[in-house]
Short mmCIF file of C-alpha atoms in Angstrom, two decimals:
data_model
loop_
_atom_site.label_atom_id
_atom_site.label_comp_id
_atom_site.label_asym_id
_atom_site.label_seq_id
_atom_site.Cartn_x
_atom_site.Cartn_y
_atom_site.Cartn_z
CA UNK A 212 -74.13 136.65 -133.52
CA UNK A 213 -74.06 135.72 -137.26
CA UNK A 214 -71.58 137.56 -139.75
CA UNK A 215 -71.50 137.69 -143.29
CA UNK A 216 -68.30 139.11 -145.53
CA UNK A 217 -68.49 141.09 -148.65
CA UNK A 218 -67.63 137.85 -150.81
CA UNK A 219 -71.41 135.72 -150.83
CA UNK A 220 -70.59 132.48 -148.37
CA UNK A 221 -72.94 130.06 -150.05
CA UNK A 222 -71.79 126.04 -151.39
CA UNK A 223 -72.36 126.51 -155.61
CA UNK A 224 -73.01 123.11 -156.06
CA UNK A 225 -76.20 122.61 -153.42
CA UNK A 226 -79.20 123.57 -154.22
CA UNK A 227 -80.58 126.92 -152.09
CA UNK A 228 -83.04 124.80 -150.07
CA UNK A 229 -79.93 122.37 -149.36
CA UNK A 230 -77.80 125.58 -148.55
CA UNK A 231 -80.84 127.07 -146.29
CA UNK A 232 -81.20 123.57 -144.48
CA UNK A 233 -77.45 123.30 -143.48
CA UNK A 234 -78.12 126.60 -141.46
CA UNK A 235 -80.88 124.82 -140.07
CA UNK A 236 -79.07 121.58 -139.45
CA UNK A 237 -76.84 123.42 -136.64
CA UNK A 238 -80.65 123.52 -134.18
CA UNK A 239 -80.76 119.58 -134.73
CA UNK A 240 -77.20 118.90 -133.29
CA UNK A 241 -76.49 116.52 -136.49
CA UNK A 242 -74.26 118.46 -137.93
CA UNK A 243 -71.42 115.95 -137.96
CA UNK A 244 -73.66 113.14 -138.45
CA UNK A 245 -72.31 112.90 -142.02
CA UNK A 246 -73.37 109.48 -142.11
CA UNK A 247 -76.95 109.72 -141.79
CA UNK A 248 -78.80 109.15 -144.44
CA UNK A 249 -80.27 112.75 -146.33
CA UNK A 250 -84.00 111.58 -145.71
CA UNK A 251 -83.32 112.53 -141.38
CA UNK A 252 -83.26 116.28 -142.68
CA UNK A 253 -86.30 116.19 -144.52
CA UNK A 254 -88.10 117.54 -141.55
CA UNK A 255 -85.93 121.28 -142.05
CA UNK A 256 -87.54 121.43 -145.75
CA UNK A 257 -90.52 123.20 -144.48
CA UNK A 258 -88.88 125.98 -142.59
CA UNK A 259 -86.21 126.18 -145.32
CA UNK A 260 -88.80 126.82 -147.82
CA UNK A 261 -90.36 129.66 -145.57
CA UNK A 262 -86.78 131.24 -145.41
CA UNK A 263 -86.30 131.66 -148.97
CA UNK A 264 -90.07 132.75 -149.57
CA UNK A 265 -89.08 135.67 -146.95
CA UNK A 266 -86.41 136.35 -148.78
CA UNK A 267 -88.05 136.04 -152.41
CA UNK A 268 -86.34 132.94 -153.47
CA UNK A 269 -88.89 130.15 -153.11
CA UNK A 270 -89.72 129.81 -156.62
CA UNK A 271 -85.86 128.91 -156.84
CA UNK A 272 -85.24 126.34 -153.92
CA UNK A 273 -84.39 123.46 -155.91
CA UNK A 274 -81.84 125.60 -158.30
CA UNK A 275 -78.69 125.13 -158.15
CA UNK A 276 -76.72 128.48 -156.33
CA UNK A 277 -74.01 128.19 -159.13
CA UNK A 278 -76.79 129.61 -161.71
CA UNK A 279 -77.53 132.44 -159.32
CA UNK A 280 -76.72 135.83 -160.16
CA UNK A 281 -74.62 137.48 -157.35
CA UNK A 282 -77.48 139.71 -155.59
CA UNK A 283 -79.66 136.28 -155.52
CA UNK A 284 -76.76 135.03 -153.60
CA UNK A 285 -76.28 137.75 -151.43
CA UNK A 286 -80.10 137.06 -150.31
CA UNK A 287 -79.54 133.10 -149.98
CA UNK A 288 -77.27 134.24 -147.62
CA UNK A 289 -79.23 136.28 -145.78
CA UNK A 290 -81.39 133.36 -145.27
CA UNK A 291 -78.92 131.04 -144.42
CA UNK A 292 -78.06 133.71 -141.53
CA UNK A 293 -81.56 134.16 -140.90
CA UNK A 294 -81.85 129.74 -140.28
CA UNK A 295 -79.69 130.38 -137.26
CA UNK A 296 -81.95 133.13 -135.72
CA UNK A 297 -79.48 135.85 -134.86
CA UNK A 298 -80.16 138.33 -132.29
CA UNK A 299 -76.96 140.47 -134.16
CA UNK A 300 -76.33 140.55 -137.40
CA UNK A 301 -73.12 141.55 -138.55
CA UNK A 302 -72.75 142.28 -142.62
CA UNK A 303 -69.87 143.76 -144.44
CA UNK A 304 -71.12 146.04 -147.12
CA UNK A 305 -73.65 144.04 -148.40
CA UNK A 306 -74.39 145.26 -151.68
CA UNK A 307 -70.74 145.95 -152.80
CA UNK A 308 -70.33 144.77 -156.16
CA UNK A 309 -73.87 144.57 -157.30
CA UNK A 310 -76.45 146.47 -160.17
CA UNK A 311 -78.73 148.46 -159.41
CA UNK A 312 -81.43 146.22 -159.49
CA UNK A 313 -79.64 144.04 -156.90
CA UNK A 314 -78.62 146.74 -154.64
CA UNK A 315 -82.60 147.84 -154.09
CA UNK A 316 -83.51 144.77 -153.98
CA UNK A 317 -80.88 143.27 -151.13
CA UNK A 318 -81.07 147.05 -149.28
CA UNK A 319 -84.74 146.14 -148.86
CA UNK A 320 -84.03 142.37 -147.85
CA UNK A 321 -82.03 143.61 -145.41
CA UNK A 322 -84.38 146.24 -143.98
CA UNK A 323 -87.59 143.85 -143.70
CA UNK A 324 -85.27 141.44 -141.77
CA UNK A 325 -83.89 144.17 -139.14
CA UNK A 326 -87.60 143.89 -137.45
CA UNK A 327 -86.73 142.26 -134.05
CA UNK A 328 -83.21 142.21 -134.55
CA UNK A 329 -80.17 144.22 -134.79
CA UNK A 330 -78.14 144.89 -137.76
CA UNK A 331 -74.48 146.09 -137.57
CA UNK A 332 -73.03 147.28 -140.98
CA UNK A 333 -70.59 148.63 -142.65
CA UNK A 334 -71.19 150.18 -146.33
CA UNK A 335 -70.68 153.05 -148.42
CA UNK A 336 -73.62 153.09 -150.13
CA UNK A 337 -75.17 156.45 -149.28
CA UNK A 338 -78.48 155.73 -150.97
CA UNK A 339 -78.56 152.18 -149.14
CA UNK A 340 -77.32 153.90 -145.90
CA UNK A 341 -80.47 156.69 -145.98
CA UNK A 342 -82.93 153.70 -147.19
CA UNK A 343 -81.91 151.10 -144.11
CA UNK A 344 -80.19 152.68 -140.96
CA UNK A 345 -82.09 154.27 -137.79
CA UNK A 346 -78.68 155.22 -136.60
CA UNK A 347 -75.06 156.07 -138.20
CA UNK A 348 -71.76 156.40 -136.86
CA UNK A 349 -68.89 157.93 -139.28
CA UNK A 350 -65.72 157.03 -138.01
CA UNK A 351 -62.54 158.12 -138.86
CA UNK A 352 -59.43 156.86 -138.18
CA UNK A 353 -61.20 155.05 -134.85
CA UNK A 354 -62.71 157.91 -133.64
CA UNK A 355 -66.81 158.26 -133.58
CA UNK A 356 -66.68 161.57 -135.90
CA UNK A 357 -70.71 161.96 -135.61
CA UNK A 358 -73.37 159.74 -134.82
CA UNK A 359 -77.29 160.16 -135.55
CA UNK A 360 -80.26 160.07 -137.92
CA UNK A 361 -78.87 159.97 -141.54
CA UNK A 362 -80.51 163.41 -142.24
CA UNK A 363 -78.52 164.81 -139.09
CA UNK A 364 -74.98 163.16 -140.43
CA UNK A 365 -74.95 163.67 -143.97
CA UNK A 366 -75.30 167.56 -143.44
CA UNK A 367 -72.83 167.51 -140.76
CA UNK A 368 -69.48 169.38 -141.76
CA UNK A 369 -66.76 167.02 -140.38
CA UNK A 370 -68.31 164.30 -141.94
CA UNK A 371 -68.52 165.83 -145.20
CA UNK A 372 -64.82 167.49 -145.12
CA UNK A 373 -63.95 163.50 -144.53
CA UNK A 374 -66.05 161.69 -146.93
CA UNK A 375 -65.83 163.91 -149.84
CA UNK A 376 -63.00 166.40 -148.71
CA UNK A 377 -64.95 169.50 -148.75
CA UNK A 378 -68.23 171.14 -146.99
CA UNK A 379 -69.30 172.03 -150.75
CA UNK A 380 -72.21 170.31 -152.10
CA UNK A 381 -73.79 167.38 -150.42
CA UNK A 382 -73.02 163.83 -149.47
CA UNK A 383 -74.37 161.72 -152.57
CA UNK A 384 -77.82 159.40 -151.46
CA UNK A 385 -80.76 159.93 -151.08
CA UNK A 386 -81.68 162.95 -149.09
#
């Protein structure tokens, strides 16, 4: 189980391929051999590199992540997640804070990685909601309030009188 915040988790002053390969590093049990000399990761570069090209970043692996804009960080950490081969992934509205360009771009990130995997997230994002989840669950105040296909709970009535405070109109995404 891997878990990512709403603030990007990344080190600003590593490159991404050094940030993908510390993920890694965990598999190799070395990860408090701090005084082994860099060259004994060398063999993680590989599989780093193939991490950021799944995530679109390979052209940037040797950049440092302090001159990343924040949805390029959001996906370095997706594939620093990704190193340690979740089975459950759990990520706390993902694309909060980002343009519009970003939040397409991470909400499909995230969707091509769900294959063979589950994803558990929260976000208000109603257009990345209706784009990525095969199953939502509205809760309110603790209690499941509906639970389905986004086409079944966006039209639902209790949900709607919750999120927006009326039945009027519809729940804004994509629908």
């Amino acid at each position: 189980i891997i878990r990512s915040f709403q603030i990007s988790a990344v080190f600003p002053h590593l490159t991404l391929l050094e940030n993908v390969r510390l993920g890694l590093q965990r598999a190799l049990g070395t990860s408090y051999h701090f005084w082994k000399s860099e060259k004994t990761l060398k063999p993680l570069d590989a599989r780093a590199r193939a991490l950021l090209a799944e995530v679109g970043l390979d052209d940037l692996a040797d950049e440092l992540t302090v001159n990343l804009p924040y949805g390029r960080k959001r996906a370095l950490e997706i594939a620093t997640t990704l190193a340690m081969e979740p089975e459950l992934m759990l990520l706390d509205e993902p694309t909060q804070g980002m343009g519009h360009e970003d939040v397409h771009r991470v909400a499909e990130l995230i969707k091509r990685v769900s294959k063979g995997r589950t994803i558990l997230m929260v976000e208000h994002n109603m257009s990345v909601v209706s784009t990525i989840a095969d199953t939502i669950t509205v809760l309110q105040r603790g209690a499941v309030l509906a639970e389905g296909p986004y086409s079944v709970v966006s039209n639902n009535p209790q949900v709607m009188e919750a999120y927006m405070g009326t039945t009027e109109g519809q729940l804004q995404g994509a629908h």
